[in-house]
XYZ file of C-alpha atoms in Angstrom:
640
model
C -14.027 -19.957 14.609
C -13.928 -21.210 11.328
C -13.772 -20.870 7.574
C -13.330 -22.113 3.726
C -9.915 -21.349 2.417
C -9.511 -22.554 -0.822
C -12.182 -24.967 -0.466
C -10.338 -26.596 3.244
C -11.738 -25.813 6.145
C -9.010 -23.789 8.577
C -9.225 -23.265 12.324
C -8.675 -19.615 12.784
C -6.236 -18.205 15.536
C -4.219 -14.972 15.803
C -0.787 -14.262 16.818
C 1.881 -11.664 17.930
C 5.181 -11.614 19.346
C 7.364 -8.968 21.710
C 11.170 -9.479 21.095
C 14.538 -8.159 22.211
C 15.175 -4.874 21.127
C 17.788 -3.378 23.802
C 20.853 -1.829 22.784
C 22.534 -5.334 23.915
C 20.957 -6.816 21.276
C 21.247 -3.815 18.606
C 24.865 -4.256 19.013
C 25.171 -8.330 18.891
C 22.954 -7.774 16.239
C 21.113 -10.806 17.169
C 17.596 -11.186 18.738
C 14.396 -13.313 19.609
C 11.081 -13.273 20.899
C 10.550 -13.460 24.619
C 6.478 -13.723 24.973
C 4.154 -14.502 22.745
C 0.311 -14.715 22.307
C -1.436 -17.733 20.141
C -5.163 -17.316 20.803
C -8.601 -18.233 19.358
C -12.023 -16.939 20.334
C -12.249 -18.611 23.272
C -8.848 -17.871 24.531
C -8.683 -15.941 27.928
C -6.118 -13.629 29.092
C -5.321 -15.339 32.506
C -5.148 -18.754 31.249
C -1.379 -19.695 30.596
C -2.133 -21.568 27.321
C -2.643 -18.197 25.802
C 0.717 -17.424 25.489
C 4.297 -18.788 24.387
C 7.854 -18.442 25.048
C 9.747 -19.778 22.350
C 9.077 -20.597 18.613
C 9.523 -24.062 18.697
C 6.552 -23.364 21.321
C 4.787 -21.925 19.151
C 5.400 -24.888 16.296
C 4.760 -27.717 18.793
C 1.554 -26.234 19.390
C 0.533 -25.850 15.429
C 2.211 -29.766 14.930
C -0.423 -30.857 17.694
C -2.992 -28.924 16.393
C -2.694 -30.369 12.756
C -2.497 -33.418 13.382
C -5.450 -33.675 15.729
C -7.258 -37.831 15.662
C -10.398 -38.619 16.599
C -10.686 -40.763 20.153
C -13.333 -42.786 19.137
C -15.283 -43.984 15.802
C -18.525 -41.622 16.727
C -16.729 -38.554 16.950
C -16.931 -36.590 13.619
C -13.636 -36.207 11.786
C -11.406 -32.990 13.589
C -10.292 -30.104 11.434
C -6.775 -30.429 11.353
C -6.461 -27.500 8.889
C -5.057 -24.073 10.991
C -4.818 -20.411 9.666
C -3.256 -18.201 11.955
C -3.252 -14.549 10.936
C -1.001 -11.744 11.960
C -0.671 -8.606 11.856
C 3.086 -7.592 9.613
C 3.685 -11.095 8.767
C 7.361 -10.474 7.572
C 7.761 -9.483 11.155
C 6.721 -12.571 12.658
C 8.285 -15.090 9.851
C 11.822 -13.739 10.340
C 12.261 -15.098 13.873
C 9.993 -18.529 12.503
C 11.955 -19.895 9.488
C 15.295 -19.873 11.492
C 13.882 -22.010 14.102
C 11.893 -24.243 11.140
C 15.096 -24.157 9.494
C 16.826 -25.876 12.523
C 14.204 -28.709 12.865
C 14.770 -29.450 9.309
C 11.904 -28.326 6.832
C 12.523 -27.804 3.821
C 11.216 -25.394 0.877
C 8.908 -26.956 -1.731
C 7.329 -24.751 -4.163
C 3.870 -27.151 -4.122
C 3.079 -29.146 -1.500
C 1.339 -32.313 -2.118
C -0.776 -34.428 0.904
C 1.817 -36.719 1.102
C 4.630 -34.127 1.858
C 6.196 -33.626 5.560
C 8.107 -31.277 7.549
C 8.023 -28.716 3.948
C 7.125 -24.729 3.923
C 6.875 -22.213 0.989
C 6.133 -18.630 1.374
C 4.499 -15.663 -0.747
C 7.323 -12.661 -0.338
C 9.593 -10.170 -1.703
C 12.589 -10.800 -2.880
C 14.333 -9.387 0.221
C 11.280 -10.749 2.838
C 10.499 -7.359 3.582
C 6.803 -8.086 2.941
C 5.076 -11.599 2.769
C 1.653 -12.381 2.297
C 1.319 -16.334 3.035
C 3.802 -18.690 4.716
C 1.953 -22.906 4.305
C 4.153 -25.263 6.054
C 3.128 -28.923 6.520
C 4.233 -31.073 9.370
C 3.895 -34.859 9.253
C 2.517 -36.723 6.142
C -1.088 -37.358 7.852
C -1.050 -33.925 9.620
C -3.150 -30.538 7.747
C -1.896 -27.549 6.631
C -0.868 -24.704 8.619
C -1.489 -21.428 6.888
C 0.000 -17.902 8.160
C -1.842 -15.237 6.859
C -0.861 -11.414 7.064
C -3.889 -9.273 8.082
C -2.156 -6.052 7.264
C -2.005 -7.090 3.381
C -6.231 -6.609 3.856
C -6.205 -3.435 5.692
C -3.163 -1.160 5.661
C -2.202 1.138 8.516
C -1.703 0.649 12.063
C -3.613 -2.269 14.014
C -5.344 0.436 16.270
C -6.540 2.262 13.188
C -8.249 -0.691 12.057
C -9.584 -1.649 15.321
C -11.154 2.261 15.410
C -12.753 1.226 12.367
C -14.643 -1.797 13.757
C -15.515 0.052 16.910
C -12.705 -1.998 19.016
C -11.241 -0.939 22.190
C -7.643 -0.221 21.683
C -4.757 -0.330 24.053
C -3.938 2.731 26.136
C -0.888 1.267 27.805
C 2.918 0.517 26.451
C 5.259 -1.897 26.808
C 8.921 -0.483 27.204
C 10.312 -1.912 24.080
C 13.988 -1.110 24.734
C 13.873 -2.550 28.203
C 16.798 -5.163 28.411
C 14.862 -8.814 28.872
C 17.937 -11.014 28.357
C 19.017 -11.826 31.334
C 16.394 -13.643 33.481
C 14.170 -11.361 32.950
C 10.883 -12.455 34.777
C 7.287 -11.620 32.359
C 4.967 -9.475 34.432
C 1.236 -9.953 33.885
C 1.108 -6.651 32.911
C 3.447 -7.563 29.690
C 1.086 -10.491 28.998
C -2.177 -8.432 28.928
C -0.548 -6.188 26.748
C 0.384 -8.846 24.104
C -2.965 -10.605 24.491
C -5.094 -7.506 24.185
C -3.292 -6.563 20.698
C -3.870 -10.489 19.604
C -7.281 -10.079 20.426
C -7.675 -7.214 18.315
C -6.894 -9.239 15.527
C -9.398 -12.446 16.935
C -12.431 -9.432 16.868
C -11.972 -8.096 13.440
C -11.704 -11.590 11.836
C -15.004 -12.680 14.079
C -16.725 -9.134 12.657
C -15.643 -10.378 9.550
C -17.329 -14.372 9.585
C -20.386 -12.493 10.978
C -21.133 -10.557 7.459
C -20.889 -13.898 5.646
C -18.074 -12.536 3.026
C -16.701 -15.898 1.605
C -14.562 -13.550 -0.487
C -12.445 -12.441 2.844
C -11.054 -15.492 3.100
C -10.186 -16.581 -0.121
C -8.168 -13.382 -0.427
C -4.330 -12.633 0.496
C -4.380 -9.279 -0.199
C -7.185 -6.123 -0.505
C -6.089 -5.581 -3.886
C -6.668 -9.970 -4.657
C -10.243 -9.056 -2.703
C -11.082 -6.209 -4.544
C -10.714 -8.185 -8.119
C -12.819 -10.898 -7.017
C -15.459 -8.500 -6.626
C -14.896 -6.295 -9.511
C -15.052 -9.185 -11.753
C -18.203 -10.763 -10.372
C -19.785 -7.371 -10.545
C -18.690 -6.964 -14.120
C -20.008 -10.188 -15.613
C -22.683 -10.752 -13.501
C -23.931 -13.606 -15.670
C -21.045 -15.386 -16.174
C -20.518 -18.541 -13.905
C -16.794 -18.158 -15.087
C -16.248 -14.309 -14.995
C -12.549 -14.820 -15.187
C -13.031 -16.364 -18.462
C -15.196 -13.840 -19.683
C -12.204 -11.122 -18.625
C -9.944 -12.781 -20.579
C -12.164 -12.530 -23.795
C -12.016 -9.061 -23.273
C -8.479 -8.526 -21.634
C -6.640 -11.032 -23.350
C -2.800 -11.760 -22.196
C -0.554 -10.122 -24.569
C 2.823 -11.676 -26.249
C 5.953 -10.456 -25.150
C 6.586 -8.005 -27.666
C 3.040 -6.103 -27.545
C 3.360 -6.256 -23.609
C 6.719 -4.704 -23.616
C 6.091 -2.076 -26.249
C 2.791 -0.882 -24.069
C 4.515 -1.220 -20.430
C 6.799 1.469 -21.155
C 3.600 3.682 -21.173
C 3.282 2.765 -17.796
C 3.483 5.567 -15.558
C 1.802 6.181 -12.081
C 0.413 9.607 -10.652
C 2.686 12.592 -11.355
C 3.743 14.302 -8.163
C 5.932 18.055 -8.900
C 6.959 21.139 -7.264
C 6.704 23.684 -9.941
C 10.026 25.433 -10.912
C 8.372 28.788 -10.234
C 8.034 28.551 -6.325
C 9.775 25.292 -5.344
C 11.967 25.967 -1.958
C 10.428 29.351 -1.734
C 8.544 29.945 1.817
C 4.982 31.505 0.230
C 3.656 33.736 2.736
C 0.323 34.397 0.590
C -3.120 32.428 0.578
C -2.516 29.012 -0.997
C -5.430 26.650 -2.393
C -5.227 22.896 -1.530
C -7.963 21.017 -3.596
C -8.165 17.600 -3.620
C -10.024 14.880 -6.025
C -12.254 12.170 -5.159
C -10.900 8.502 -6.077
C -8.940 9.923 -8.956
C -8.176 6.229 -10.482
C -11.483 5.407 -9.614
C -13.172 8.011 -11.376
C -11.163 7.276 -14.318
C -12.391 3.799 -14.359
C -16.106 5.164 -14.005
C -16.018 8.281 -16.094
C -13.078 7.117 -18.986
C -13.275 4.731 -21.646
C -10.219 2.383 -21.897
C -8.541 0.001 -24.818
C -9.695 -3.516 -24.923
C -8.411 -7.167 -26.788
C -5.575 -7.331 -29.240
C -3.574 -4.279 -30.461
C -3.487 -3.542 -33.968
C 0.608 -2.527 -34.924
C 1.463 0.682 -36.883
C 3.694 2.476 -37.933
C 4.625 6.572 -38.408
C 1.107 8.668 -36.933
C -2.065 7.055 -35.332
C -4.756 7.031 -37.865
C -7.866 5.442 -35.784
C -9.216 7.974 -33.098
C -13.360 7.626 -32.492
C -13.711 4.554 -30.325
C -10.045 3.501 -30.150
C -7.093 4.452 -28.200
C -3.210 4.441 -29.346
C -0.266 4.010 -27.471
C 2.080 6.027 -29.122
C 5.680 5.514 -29.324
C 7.099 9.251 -29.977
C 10.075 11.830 -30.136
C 9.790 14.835 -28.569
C 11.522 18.050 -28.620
C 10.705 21.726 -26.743
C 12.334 25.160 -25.622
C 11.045 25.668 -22.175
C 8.061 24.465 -19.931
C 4.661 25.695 -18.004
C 4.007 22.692 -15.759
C 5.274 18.933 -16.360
C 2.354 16.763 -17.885
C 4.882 13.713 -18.296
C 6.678 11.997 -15.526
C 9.855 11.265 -17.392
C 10.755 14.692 -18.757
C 10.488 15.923 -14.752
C 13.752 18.021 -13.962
C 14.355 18.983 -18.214
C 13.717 22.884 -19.234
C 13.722 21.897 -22.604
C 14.561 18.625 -24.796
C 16.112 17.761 -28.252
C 14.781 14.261 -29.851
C 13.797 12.443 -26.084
C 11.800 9.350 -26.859
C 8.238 8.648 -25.138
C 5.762 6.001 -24.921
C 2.330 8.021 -23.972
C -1.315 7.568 -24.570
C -2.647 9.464 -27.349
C -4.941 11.439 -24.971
C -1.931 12.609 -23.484
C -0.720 14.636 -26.320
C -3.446 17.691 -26.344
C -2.525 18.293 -22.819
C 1.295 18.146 -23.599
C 0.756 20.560 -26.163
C -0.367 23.156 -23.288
C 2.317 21.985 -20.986
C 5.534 22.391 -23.233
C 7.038 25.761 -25.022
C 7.389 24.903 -29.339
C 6.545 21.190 -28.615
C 7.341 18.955 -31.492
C 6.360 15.245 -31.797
C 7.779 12.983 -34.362
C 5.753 9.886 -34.003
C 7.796 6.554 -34.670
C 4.971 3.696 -34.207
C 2.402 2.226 -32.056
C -0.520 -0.137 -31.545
C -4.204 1.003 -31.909
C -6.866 -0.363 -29.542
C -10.572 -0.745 -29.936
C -11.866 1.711 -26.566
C -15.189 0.807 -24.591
C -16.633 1.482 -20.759
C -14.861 -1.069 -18.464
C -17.575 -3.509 -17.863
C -17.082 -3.004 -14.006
C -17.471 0.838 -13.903
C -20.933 0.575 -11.653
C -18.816 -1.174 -9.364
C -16.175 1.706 -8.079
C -19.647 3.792 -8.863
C -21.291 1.811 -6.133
C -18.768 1.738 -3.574
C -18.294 4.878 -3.248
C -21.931 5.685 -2.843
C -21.921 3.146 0.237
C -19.078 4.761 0.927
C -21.167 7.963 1.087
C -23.796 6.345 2.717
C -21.499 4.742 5.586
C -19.945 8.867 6.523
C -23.707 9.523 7.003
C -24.484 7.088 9.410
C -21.250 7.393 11.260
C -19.945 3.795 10.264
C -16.030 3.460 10.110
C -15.953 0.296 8.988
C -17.433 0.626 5.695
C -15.928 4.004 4.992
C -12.954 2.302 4.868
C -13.564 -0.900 2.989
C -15.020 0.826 0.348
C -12.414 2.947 0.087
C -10.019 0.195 0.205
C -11.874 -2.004 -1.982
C -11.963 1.106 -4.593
C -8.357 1.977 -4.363
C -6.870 -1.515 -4.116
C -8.581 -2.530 -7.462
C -8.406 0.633 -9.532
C -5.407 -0.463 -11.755
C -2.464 -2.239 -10.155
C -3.467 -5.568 -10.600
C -4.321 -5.498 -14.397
C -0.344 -3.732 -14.593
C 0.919 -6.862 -12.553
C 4.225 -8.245 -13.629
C 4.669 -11.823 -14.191
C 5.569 -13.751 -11.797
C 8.603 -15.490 -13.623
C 10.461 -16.236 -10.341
C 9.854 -18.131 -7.105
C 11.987 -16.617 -4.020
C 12.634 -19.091 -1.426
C 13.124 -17.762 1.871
C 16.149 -18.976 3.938
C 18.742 -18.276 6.705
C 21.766 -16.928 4.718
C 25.571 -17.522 6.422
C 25.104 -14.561 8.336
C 21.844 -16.169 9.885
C 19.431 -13.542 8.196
C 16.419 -14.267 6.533
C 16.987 -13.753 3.081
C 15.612 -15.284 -0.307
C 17.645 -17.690 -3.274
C 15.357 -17.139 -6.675
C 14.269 -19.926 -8.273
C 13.260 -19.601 -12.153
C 9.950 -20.543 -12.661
C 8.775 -23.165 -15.046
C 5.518 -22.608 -18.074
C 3.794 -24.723 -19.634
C 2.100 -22.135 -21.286
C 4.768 -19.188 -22.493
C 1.969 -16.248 -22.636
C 2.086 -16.815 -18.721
C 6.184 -15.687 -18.768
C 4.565 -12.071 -20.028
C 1.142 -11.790 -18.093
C 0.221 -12.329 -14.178
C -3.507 -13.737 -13.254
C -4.730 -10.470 -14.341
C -2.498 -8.748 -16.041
C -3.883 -6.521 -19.063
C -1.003 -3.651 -19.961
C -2.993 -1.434 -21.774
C -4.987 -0.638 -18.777
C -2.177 1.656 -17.582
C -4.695 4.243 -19.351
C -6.344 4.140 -16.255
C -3.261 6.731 -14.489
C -2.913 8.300 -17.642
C -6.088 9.637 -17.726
C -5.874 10.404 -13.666
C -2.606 12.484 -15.123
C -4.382 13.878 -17.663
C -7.789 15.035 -15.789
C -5.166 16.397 -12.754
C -3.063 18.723 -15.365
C -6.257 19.932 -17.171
C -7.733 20.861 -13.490
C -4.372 22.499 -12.416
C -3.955 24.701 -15.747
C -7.649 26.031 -15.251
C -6.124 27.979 -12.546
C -3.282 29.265 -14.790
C -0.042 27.429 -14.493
C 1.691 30.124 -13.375
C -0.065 29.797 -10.229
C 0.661 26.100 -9.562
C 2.816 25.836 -6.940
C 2.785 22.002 -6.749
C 0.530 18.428 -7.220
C 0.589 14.999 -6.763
C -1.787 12.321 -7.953
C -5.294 13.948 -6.672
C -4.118 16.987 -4.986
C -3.409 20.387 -6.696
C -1.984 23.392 -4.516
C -2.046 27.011 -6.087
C -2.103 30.647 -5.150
C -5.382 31.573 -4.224
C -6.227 35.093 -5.411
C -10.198 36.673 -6.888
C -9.020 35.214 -10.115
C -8.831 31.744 -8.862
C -11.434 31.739 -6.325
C -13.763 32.287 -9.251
C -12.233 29.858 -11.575
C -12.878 27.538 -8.396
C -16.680 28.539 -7.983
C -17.542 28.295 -11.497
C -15.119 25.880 -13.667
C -14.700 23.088 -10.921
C -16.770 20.447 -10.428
C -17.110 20.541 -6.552
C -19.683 17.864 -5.753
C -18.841 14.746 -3.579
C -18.754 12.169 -6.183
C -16.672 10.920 -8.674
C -15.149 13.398 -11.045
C -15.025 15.570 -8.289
C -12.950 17.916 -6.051
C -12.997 18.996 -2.490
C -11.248 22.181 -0.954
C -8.850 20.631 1.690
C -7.853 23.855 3.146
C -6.751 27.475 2.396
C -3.421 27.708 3.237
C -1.705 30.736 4.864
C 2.094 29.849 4.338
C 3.287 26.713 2.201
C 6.777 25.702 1.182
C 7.232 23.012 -1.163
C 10.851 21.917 -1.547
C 10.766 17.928 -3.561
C 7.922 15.383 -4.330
C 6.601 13.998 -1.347
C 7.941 16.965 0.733
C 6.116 20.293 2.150
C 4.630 22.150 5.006
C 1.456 23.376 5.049
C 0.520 26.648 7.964
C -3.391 26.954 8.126
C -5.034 29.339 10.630
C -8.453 28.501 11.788
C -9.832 30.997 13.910
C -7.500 31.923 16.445
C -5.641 28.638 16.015
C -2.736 27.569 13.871
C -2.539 24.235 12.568
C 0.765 22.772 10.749
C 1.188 20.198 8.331
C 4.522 18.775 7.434
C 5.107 16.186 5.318
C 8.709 14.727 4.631
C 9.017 11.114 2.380
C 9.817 8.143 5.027
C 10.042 10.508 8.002
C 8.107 10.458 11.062
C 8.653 12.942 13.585
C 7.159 11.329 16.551
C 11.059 11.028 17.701
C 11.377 14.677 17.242
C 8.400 15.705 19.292
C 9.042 13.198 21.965
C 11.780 14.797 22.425
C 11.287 18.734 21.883
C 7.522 18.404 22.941
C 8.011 16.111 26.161
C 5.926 17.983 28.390
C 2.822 18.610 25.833
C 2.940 15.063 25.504
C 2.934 14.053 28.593
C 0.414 16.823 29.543
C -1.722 14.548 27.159
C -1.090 11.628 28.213
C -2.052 12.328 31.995
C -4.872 14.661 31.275
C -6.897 13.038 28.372
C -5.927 9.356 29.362
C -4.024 9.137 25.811
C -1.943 6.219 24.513
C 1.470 8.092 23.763
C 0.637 7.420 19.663
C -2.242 9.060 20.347
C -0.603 12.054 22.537
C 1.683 12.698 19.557
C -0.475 12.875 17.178
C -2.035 15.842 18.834
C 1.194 18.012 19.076
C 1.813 20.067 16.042
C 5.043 21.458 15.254
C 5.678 24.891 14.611
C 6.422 25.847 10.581
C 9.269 27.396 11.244
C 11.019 24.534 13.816
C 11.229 22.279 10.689
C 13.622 22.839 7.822
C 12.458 20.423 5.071
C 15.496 21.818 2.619
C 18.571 20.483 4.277
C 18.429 18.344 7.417
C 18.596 15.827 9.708
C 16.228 13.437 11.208
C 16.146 10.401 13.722
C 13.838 7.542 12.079
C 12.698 4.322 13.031
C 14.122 1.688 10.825
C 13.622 -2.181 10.564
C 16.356 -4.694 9.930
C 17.095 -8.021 9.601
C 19.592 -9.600 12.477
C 20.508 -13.079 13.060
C 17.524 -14.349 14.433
C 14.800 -11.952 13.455
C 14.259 -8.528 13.677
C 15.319 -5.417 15.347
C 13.799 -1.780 15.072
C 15.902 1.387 15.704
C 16.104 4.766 15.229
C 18.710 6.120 12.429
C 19.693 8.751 11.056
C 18.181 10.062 7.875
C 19.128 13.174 6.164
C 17.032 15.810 4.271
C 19.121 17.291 1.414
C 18.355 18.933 -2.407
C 18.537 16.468 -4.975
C 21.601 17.172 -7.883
C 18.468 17.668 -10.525
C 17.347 20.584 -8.337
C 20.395 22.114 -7.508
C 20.061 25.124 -10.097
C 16.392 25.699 -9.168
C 17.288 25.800 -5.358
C 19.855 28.554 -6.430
C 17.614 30.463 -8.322
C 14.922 30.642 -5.749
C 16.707 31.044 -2.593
């Protein structure tokens, strides 16, 4: 298998690892990998080359293959240029760069054909995520590209492998098994380290099979997704980069700064009214479709230069103004602006907003008074790539129709990974270079990085500030929604969801002010509710009876509580397991837990946690409380 990668032709293989993860090793804090599986299309699951033991394996095997010669004048030139992808790259690359570390690479922020034994890396500051590790071997040899194939897709490798219509895994490995001490590999370990490597070989051969050049090119959905968007939106243009830039031109540092602080993302808030209360009445859960993408389809949005001024906006038809304001107020209805979350009432608190935003702040807040200070005024048009979110979520339409998983979720993915973040990008003014602190850990020293051009210190490849309008209008069209039903019977919202009591009054308000079609702009009912308790953003639980069933939703930031019902729910699981042939992922996710077994005000929970050790890294379960934030404190008293 093989593709174009930046215009070099790669070799494509996959790859996964199984490391230590016993309590022997969670309390050396120090680990490594003890199989691993480095495969290609043709790769079988009996034949030993499949598989490796150590990383400098694993490297030995990538040297070789990039630096492949050709045994005779008539045989055409070898590609000696390998991409391996992987599924949670950081995973993989913190038990690599130690070993390339020890053989003596070092970093180089461009590598040249002449280079040897170099590496540089795309990542976070603290490695937690990394899109693309290059690392070049000998001065002859090609380059050897590690790609991260969740950055694409998202969510769990057997999620994605539903979506292409792959056979997943039913069996486990036991992953806190102690393997350090001569521990010999059963087959059975092997097939289940090749079968989740060949997952990965399958979706990239479904993926050379629909001839998307694109794919490749890409590091991330949301890199993808612009690609598209922009070759959709100047059609015409051999260059359609250029052509953005006409029309989204990079700002100077003191326009950019001014406008980022505008910047806000969806609004997510339990309403003072009912938050921590248990609501034992009919509750309405409505959800939009695509909100950012409908606000990219629907909205017009500010384009080129801004125009400064100072005191009130005076430009409204066809323009937009980011307004930089003081506000003051004696009480509130429902929050319209992130910031002033958690205060009753204000005296003088500055804002940057939208000038949209104001009308629907003047609903939201009790004797609301605006002094506006300055601002810059923006000429307002249709993004030029609207028909683009339009059309993928028609296919995406189309593809629920026909039963097809796999395009349900790329258009989704290809609409939410390019609705805004990109064009809010922040420069990328540093270069982190991964390496083994004195502790042995993976870490990263920042580099500063060098311009030649200073409107690149304020601007990424995309970036375009003044698109943050497109949240600001998903804000906007999700507060005018939720006060349709009355705000005083909004119990809570985030982003595209609105929950509130559902009485005759609202029922009707829902059957004739709501726009209830599947497109975009719309709303879908998610469920009526029969008990709800809301308690923090992020955090709820949901009780909806269905016939003579009860299903429970509970939702709690950065907890999972597959521990929990592992634990309490043993025997349903392994009922399950043994009568349904279900993975145990898949047995808990059938096992719902009782609404009144969870407190989501004040608890405890055991979650599973990543962390770097000398040599990689370990996953275990900690402890991770529940509690009521100090901004809440007063409410919780109130309403409990």
């Amino acid at each position: 298998m093989r593709a174009r990668i930046n215009r070099k032709l790669f070799d494509i293989y996959g790859m996964d690892i199984e490391s230590h993860n016993d309590e022997e090793s969670i309390e050396k804090r120090e680990t490594s990998m003890w199989l691993g599986c480095f495969i290609n299309e043709e790769s079988k699951m009996d034949d030993e080359d499949s598989y490796f033991y150590t990383m400098d394996e694993f490297l030995d095997r990538c040297e070789n293959l990039t630096s492949k010669k050709r045994k005779t004048a008539k045989e055409s030139r070898p590609c000696k240029n390998v991409a391996v992808f992987i599924y949670n790259l950081s995973f993989e690359w913190s038990f690599l760069l130690p070993i390339l570390i020890q053989k003596g690479f070092t970093f180089k922020t461009d590598i040249d054909k002449d280079d040897e034994y170099v590496y540089n890396s795309i990542s976070t500051k603290s490695v937690s995520s990394v899109w693309q590790c290059q690392i070049k071997f000998k001065k002859n040899s090609g380059t050897l590209l590690l790609r991260d194939l969740a950055k694409i897709y998202g969510g769990g490798l057997g999620n994605v492998a539903k979506a292409f219509n792959l056979p997943t895994q039913k069996g486990e490995i036991d992953y806190r098994l102690n393997r350090l001490h001569n521990h010999i590999i059963t087959q059975e370990e092997k097939e289940y380290c090749f079968k989740d490597t060949r997952i990965i070989i399958d979706i990239l051969l479904e993926e050379l099979k629909r001839g998307d050049k694109d794919f490749f090119k890409a590091v991330s959905m949301a890199s993808y997704s612009m690609l598209k968007l922009l070759k959709r939106g100047f059609p015409r243009s051999t260059k359609p980069y250029r052509k953005f830039r006409e029309l989204y031109p990079e700002l100077g540092e003191e326009e950019n700064q001014f406008v980022r602080q505008a910047l806000s993302g969806g609004i997510c808030y339990a309403t003072k009214r009912f938050q921590f209360k248990e609501v034992d009445a009919p509750v309405l859960h409505i959800d939009g479709h695509q909100m950012h993408p409908s606000q990219i389809y629907l909205k017009p949005h500010p384009y080129g230069f801004g125009e400064y001024f100072k005191g009130s906006p005076t430009k409204f038809f066809k323009h937009i103004n980011v307004c930089h304001i003081r506000v003051s107020y004696d009480d509130v209805k429902i929050h319209s602006i992130i910031k002033l979350i958690g205060r009753d009432f204000a005296d003088s608190v500055e804002l940057y907003v939208y000038d949209f935003e104001i009308p629907t702040m003047r609903k939201c807040y009790v004797n609301l008074e605006i002094e506006f200070i300055d601002g810059y005024c923006y000429k307002s048009r249709f993004l030029p790539w609207r028909e683009y979110v339009h059309e993928n979520y028609v296919e995406r339409l189309k593809a629920k129709e026909n039963h097809d998983e796999y395009n349900k979720l790329r258009f989704k993915l290809l609409n939410n990974a390019g609705a805004y973040g990109k064009f809010v990008e922040k420069p990328h003014t540093e270069i982190f270079q991964n390496f083994i602190n004195e502790d042995g850990i993976i870490d990263s020293q920042i580099i500063p990085k060098e311009f030649s051009d200073s409107m690149k210190m304020y601007n990424a490849k995309y970036t375009y500030i003044p698109l943050a309008s497109i949240p600001a209008w998903s804000r906007v069209e999700l507060i005018e929604t939720a006060l349709k039903f009355g705000w005083e019977n909004i119990l809570y919202f985030d982003t595209d969801s609105i929950f509130c009591l559902y009485t005759d009054e609202t029922k009707k308000i829902l059957n004739t002010q709501i726009n209830l079609n599947d497109e975009l702009g719309g709303w879908a009912i998610e469920e009526i509710c029969s008990r709800t308790q809301f308690t923090a953003p992020k955090r709820y639980k949901l009780e909806v009876k269905e016939g003579d069933e009860t299903k429970t939703t509970i939702k709690a930031g950065g907890i999972n509580f597959d521990f929990y019902k592992e634990h309490t729910h043993k025997e349903e699981m392994e009922f399950y397991m043994k009568e349904y042939g279900l993975s145990r992922k898949e047995a808990l996710q059938k096992i719902d837990i009782p609404f009144d077994e969870v407190n989501i005000i004040s608890s405890e929970w055991q979650v599973q946690r990543a962390y770097r050790v000398k040599g990689g890294t370990i996953i275990e379960f900690q402890t991770k409380c529940m509690d009521v934030q100090k901004k809440y404190i007063e409410v919780y008293k109130s309403n409990t």
